[in-house]
PDB file of C-alpha atoms in Angstrom:
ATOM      1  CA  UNK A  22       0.000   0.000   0.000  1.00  0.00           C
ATOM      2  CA  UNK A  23       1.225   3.315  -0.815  1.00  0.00           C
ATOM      3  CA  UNK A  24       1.333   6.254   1.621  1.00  0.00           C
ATOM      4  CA  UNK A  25      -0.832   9.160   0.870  1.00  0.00           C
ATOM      5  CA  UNK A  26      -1.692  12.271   2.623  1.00  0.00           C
ATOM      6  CA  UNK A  27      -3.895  12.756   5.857  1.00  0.00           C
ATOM      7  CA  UNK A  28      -6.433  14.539   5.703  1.00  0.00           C
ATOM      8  CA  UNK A  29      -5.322  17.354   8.172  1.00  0.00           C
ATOM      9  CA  UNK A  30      -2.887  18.640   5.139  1.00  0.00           C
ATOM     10  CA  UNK A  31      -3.849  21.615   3.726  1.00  0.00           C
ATOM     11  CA  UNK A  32      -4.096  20.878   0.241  1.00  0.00           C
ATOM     12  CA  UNK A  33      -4.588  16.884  -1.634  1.00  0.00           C
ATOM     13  CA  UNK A  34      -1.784  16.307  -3.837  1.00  0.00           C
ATOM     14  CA  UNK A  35      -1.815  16.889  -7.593  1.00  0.00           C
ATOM     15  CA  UNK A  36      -2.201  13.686  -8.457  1.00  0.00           C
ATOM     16  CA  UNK A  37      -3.417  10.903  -6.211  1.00  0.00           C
ATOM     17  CA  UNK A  38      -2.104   6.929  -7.242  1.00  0.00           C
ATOM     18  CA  UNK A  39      -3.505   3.863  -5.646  1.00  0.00           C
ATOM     19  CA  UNK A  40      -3.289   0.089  -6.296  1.00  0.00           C
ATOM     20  CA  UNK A  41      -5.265  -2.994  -5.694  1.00  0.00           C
ATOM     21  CA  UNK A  42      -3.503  -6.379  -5.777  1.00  0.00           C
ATOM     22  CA  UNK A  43      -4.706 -10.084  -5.817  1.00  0.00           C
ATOM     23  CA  UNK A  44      -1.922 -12.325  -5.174  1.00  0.00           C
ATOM     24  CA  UNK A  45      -4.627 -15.265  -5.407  1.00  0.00           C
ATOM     25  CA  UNK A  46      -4.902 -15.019  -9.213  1.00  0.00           C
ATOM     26  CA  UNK A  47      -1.088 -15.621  -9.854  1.00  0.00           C
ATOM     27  CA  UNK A  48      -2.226 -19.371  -8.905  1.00  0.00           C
ATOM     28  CA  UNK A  49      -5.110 -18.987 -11.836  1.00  0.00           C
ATOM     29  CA  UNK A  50      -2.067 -17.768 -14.212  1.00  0.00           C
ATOM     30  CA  UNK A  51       0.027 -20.811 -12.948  1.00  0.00           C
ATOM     31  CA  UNK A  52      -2.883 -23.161 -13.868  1.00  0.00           C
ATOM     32  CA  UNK A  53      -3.191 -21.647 -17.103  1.00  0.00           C
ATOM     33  CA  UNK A  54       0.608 -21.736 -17.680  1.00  0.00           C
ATOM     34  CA  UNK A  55       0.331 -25.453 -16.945  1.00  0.00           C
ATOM     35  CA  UNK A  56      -2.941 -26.165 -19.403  1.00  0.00           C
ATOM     36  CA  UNK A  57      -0.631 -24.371 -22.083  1.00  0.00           C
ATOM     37  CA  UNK A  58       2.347 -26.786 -20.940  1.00  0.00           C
ATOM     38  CA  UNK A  59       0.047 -29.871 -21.367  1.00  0.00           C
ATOM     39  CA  UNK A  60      -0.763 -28.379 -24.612  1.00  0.00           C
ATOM     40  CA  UNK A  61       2.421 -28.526 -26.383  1.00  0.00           C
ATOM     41  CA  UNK A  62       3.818 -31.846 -24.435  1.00  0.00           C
ATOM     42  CA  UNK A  63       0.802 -33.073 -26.381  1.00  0.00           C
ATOM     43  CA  UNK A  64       2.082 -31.671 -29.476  1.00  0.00           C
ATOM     44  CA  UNK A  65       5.582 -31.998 -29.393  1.00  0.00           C
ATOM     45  CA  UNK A  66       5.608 -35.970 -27.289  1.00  0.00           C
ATOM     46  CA  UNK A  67       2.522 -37.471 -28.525  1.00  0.00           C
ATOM     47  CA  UNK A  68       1.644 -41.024 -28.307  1.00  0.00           C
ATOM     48  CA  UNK A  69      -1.386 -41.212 -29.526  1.00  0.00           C
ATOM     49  CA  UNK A  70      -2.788 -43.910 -32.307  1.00  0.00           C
ATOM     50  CA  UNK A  71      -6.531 -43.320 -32.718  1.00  0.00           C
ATOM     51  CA  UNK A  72      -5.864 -40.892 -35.040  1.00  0.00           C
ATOM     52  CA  UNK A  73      -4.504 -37.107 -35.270  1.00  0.00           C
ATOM     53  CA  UNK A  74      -8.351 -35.452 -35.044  1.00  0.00           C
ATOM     54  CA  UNK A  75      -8.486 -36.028 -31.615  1.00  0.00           C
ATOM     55  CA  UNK A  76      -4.355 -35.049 -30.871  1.00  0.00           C
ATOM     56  CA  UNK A  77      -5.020 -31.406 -32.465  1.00  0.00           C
ATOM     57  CA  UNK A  78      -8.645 -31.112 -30.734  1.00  0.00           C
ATOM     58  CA  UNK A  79      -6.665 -32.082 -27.888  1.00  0.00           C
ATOM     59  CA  UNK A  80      -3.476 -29.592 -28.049  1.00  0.00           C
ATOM     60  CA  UNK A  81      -5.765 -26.781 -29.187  1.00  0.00           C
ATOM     61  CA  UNK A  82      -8.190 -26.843 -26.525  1.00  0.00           C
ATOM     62  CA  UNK A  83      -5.296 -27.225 -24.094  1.00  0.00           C
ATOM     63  CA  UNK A  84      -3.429 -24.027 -25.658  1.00  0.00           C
ATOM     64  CA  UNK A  85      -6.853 -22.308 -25.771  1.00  0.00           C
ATOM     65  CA  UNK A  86      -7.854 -22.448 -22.474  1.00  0.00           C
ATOM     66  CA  UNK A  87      -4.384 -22.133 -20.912  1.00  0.00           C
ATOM     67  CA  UNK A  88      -4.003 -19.043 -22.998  1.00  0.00           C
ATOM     68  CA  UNK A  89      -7.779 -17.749 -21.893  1.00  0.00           C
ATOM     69  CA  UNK A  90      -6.810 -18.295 -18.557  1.00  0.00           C
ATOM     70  CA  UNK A  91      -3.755 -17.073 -18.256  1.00  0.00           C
ATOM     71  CA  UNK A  92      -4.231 -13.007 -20.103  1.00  0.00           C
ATOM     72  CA  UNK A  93      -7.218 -13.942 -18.500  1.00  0.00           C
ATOM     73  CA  UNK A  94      -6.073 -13.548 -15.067  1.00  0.00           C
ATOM     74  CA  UNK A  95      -2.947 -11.678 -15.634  1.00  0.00           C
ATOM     75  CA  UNK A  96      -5.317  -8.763 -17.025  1.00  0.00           C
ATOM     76  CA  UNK A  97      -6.807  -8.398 -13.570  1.00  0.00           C
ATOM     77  CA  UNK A  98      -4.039  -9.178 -10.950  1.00  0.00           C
ATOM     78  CA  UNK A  99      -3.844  -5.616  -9.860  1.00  0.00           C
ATOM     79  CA  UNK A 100      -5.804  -2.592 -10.719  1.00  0.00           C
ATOM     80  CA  UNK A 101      -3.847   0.955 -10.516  1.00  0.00           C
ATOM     81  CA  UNK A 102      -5.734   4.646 -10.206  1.00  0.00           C
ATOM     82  CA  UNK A 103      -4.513   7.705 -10.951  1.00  0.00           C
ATOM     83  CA  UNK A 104      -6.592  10.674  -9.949  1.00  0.00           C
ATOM     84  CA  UNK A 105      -5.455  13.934 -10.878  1.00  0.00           C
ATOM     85  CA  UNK A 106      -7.139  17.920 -11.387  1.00  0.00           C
ATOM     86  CA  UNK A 107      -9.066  16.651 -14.688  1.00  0.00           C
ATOM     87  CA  UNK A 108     -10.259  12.694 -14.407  1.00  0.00           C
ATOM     88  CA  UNK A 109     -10.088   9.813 -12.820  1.00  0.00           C
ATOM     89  CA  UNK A 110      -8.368   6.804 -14.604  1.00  0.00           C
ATOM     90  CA  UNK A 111      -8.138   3.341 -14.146  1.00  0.00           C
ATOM     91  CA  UNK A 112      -6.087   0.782 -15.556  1.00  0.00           C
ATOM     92  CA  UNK A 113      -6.295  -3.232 -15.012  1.00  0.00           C
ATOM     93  CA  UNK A 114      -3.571  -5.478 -15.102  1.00  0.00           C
ATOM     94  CA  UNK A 115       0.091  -5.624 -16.464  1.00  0.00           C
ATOM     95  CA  UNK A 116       0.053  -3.410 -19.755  1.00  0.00           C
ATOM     96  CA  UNK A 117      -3.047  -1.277 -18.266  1.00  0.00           C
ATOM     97  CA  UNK A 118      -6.088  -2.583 -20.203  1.00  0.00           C
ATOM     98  CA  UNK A 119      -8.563  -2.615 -20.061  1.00  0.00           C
ATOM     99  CA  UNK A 120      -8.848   1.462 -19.102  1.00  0.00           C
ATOM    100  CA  UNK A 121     -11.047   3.494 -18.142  1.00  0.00           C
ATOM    101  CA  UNK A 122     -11.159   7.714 -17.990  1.00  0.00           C
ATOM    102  CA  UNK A 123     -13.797   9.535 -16.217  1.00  0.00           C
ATOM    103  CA  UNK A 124     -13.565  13.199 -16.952  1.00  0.00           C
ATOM    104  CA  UNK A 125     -14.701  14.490 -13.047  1.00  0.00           C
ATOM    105  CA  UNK A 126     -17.336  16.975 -14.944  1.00  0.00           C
ATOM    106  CA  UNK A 127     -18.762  13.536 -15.524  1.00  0.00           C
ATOM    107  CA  UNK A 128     -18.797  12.584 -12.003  1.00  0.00           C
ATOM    108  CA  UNK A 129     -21.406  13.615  -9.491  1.00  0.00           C
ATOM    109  CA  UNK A 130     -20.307  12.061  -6.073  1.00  0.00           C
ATOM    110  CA  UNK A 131     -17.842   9.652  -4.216  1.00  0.00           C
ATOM    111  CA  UNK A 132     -18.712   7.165  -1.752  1.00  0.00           C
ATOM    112  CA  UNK A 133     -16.416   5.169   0.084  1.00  0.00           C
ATOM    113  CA  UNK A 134     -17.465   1.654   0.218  1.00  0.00           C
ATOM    114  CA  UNK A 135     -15.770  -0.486   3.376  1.00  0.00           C
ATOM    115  CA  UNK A 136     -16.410  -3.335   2.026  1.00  0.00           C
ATOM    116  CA  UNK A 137     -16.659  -4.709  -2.128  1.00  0.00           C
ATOM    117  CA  UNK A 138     -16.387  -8.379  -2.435  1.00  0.00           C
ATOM    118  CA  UNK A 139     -16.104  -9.902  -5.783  1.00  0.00           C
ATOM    119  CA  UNK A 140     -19.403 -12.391  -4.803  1.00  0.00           C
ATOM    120  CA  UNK A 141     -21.155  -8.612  -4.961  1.00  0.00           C
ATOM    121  CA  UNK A 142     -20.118  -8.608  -8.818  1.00  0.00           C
ATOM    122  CA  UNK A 143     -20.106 -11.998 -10.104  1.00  0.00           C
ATOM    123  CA  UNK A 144     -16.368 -12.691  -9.909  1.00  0.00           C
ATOM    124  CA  UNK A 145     -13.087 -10.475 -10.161  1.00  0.00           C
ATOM    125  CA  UNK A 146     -12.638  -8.598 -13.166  1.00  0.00           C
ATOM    126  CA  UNK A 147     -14.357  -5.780 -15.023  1.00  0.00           C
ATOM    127  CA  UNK A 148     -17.810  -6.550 -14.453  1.00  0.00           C
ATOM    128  CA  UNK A 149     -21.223  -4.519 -15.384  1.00  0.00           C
ATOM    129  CA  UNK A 150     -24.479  -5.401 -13.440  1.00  0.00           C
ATOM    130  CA  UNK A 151     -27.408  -3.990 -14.664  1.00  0.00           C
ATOM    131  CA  UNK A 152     -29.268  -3.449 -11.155  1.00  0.00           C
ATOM    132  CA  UNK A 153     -25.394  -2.267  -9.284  1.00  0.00           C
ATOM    133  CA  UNK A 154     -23.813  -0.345 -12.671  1.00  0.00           C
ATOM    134  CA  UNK A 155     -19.793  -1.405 -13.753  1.00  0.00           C
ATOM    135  CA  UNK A 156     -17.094  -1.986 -11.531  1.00  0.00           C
ATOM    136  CA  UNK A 157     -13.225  -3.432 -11.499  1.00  0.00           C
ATOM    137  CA  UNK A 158     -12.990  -5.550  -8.877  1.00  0.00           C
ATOM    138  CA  UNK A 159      -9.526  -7.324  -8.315  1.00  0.00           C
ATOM    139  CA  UNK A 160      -9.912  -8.506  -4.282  1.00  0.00           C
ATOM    140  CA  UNK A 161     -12.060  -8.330  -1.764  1.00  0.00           C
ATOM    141  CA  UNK A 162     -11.872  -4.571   0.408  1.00  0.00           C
ATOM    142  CA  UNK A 163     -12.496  -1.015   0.279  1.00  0.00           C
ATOM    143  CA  UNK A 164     -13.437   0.572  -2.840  1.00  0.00           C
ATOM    144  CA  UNK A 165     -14.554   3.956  -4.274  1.00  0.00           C
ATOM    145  CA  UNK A 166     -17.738   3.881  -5.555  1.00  0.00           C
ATOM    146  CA  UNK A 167     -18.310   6.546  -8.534  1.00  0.00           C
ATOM    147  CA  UNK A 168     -21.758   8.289  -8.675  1.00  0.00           C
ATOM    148  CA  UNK A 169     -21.920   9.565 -12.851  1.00  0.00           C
ATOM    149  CA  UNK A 170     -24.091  12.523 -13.812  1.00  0.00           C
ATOM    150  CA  UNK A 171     -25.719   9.912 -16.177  1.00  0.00           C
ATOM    151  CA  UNK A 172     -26.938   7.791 -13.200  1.00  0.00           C
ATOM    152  CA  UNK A 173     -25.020   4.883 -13.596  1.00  0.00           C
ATOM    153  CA  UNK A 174     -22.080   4.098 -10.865  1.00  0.00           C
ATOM    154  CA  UNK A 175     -18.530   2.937 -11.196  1.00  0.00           C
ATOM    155  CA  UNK A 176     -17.024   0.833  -8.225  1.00  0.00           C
ATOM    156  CA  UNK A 177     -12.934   0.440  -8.166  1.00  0.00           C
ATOM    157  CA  UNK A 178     -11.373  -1.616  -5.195  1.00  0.00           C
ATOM    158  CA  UNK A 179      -8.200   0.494  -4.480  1.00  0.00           C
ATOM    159  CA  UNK A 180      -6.163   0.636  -0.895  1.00  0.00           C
ATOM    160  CA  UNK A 181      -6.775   3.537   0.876  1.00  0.00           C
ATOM    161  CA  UNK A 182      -9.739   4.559  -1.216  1.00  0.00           C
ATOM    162  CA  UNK A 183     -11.446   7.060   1.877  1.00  0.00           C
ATOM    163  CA  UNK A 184      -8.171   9.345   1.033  1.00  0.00           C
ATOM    164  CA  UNK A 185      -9.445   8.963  -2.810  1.00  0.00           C
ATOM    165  CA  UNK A 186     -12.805   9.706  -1.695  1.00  0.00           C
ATOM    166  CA  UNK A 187     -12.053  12.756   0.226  1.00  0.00           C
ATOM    167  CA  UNK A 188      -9.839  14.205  -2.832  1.00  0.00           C
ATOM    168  CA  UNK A 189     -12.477  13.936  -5.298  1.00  0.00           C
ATOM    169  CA  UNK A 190     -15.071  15.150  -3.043  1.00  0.00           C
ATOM    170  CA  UNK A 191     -12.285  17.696  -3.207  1.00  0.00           C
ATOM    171  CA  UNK A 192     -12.013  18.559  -6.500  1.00  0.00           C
ATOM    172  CA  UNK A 193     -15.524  18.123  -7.148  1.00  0.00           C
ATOM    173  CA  UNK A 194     -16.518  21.108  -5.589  1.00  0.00           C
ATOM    174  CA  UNK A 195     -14.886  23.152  -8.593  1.00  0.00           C
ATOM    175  CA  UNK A 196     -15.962  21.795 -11.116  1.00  0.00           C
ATOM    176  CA  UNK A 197     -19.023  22.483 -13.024  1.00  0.00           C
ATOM    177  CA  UNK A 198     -21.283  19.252 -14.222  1.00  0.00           C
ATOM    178  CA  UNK A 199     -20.828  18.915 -18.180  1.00  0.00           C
ATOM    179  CA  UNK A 200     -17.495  21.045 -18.551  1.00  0.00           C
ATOM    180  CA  UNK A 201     -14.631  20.114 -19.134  1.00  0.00           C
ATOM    181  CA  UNK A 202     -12.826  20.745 -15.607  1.00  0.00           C
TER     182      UNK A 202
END
């Protein structure tokens, strides 16, 4: 967890950065690794006589899932935000996609939420619920939950997300709905 201001300073920082980590889902990449592996021992040390139909359904579906699985799960291992004067932006996973940008004219509250669980969303990932709006949720904890001028919500688990909270709440106060900060 990184180390951000209290809220007795006098002014937030410029720009705020928070993380979220799941150190659960490296075993969900390791079992994907491993599918892949069985894939191409398949391939490359086969044994089989009933044909070569079933060998390639066989090695494909093995590289298939092992490779679903593993960008899978290596897309949502950790979830980084970055809130600064303008928007706030999120990024999932090692090379930062999927992303999202929220101008804040677009935003019109923050809420901290104690507790976001992915059994809330229907699993870990970037997940939209019709009846709860879209979150990225990449462990269970606190989150920031986004309240959008357009009525929908955006939840992000993120450590220290009340700081978050209170610097958007901030910076909110400034802007002007439907401008562009």
């Amino acid at each position: 967890m990184r180390d951000h201001p209290d809220a007795d300073d006098t002014s937030p920082p410029d720009v705020w950065t928070g993380r979220a980590t799941n150190r659960v889902q490296w075993l969900l990449a390791l079992a994907g690794a491993a599918c892949m592996a069985l894939g191409i021992e398949l391939a490359v040390d086969s044994a089989w006589t009933s044909g070569s139909a079933p060998l390639v359904m066989s090695v494909v579906g093995c590289i298939a899932a092992g490779l679903l699985v593993l960008f899978g799960t290596l897309a949502f291992v950790h979830v980084d935000l970055k809130l600064d004067r303008e928007c706030v932006e999120v990024r999932c996973g090692h090379v930062g996609l999927p992303r999202r940008r929220i101008p804040l004219s677009h935003v019109a509250g923050a809420d901290f939420a104690a507790l976001v669980t992915p059994r809330q969303w229907g699993g870990w990932g970037y997940r939209w619920r019709p009846e709860k709006g879209t979150a990225v949720v990449v462990r269970r904890g606190e989150g920031i939950v986004l309240r959008l001028w357009d009525g929908h919500t955006f939840t992000i688990t993120v450590d220290n997300a009340e700081s978050a909270v209170r610097i958007i709440r901030d910076r909110l106060r400034t802007i002007t709905p439907g401008t562009a900060g």
